[in-house]
Amino acid sequence: MSSVPDGKKLVRSPSGLRMVPENGAFHSPFSLGEPQWVPDKECPRCMQCDTKFDFIRRKHHCRRCGRCFCDKCCSKKVSLPRMCFVDPVRQCAECSLVSQKETEFYDKQLKVLLGGSTFVVTLGTSEKSETMTCRLSNNHRYMFLDGESHFEVEMSRISSMQILADGTSPGGGTSRASGMLLHYKPMGSLEAQQLHLEAADDKKAAGLWLAAMHKAAKLLYEARDQ
């Protein structure tokens, strides 16, 4: 194990090298923990094609699900940023498809969330609204809202999120995301607060940000349920 800048450390696990926060409490809320590997003695056959393992047909563990496969059924090495792996790691066919879809979020949509967008924000049942820039923090743990005032929503404390649409988009296609209604529990409070965001001037940029946040919510719930 060796330390690196920015509060992260390089850790070697049976699955490969991982770059993780020095303090485990600062993990991204999208992160997944490494799975427990199925013990070798419990998998005499490939868990996909049922091929029997021997000296020639060796067993391999999928780094995402921990199950045991033959080389044919677990040959792909795919990036797995949700587990903080430095390099692509071996995954079964089913898991590799899921990881490849998630790569789009990390390569594209996460950048949109970090860049932020402008919304008209209403807190609770207040009649007062404020135009604010909303963005995801660099460690992915908070949603920052900046205008004349500033406040933060901890992503892990969001209990529900609903993307609002404004009808059909130009050309008669599917509806475009125009706002968001979320409920969260502030630190030290047992009661949920409501936050309403409505796209400001740049509707297209706001729509892209909301679509990215919708995907982020799915990853958040998956990580929470792990």
Steps between C-alpha positions, in 0.01 A plus 500: 500500500635844413370853550433736213386867488144629544411278793505174306702184537597216270380164632581156362218248534461148355303661216757766405626848587243746635524874563286567806452794742733508801191536719238237421226745602580707191418231243292613207132414564503324161775260606452127538698281738693201371290182509586191697642242261324166483749259668685276252381186678138603442529537122625183328328617178461825310197685634403600144562207263542221759841396363691295757826654620825305480871566450433632149172684558581741780245696699480879506303729728299791365622814679151648508277215617760265652364191324719232343537444124714337238725717284252499211218635718715752686757622249416871466695763690282806544539824694324498837521854644225432755747277686788744444716258298796664332500263201227302318421177687369157407120477495239251389289576192199624698701728729716635219190627317384682814845650556526616139169687535622661823817614325288744297386659825857542627636616162221740402214559742716541809682787326162664432408475869835641611464789253159593635197678358270787599159448660230691681506338845220487756563355845213329678162665468648849483355739244845653454724365222860572413702450183794278587775298336469134597795266469642181644802535729835359382476211748142428381368520857310828480277699271605865529249778436648848456324830448458793736502230766673162516396164633585136449309175474685184598435247224481204739215673689274533195195280559318556171552676170249572224593647163233736366423542128351787302307305236632421153831625373540693171415275206243300693749263666507380854456748785805691623599511866428848634523470876554280802320439827703334771464420868794475734572493872739774615769393744356474851139509381247216494262686270547511124538831320365563151705667230355608165719589202366650180718562193602864461595656164707222340241223476723268297792513743261455792343198329838334456588567864168356619542189283845448651361546851231241425771248413695601810194427713480146362864436590443656840209268579693194375796584723267557796332162449826306462 
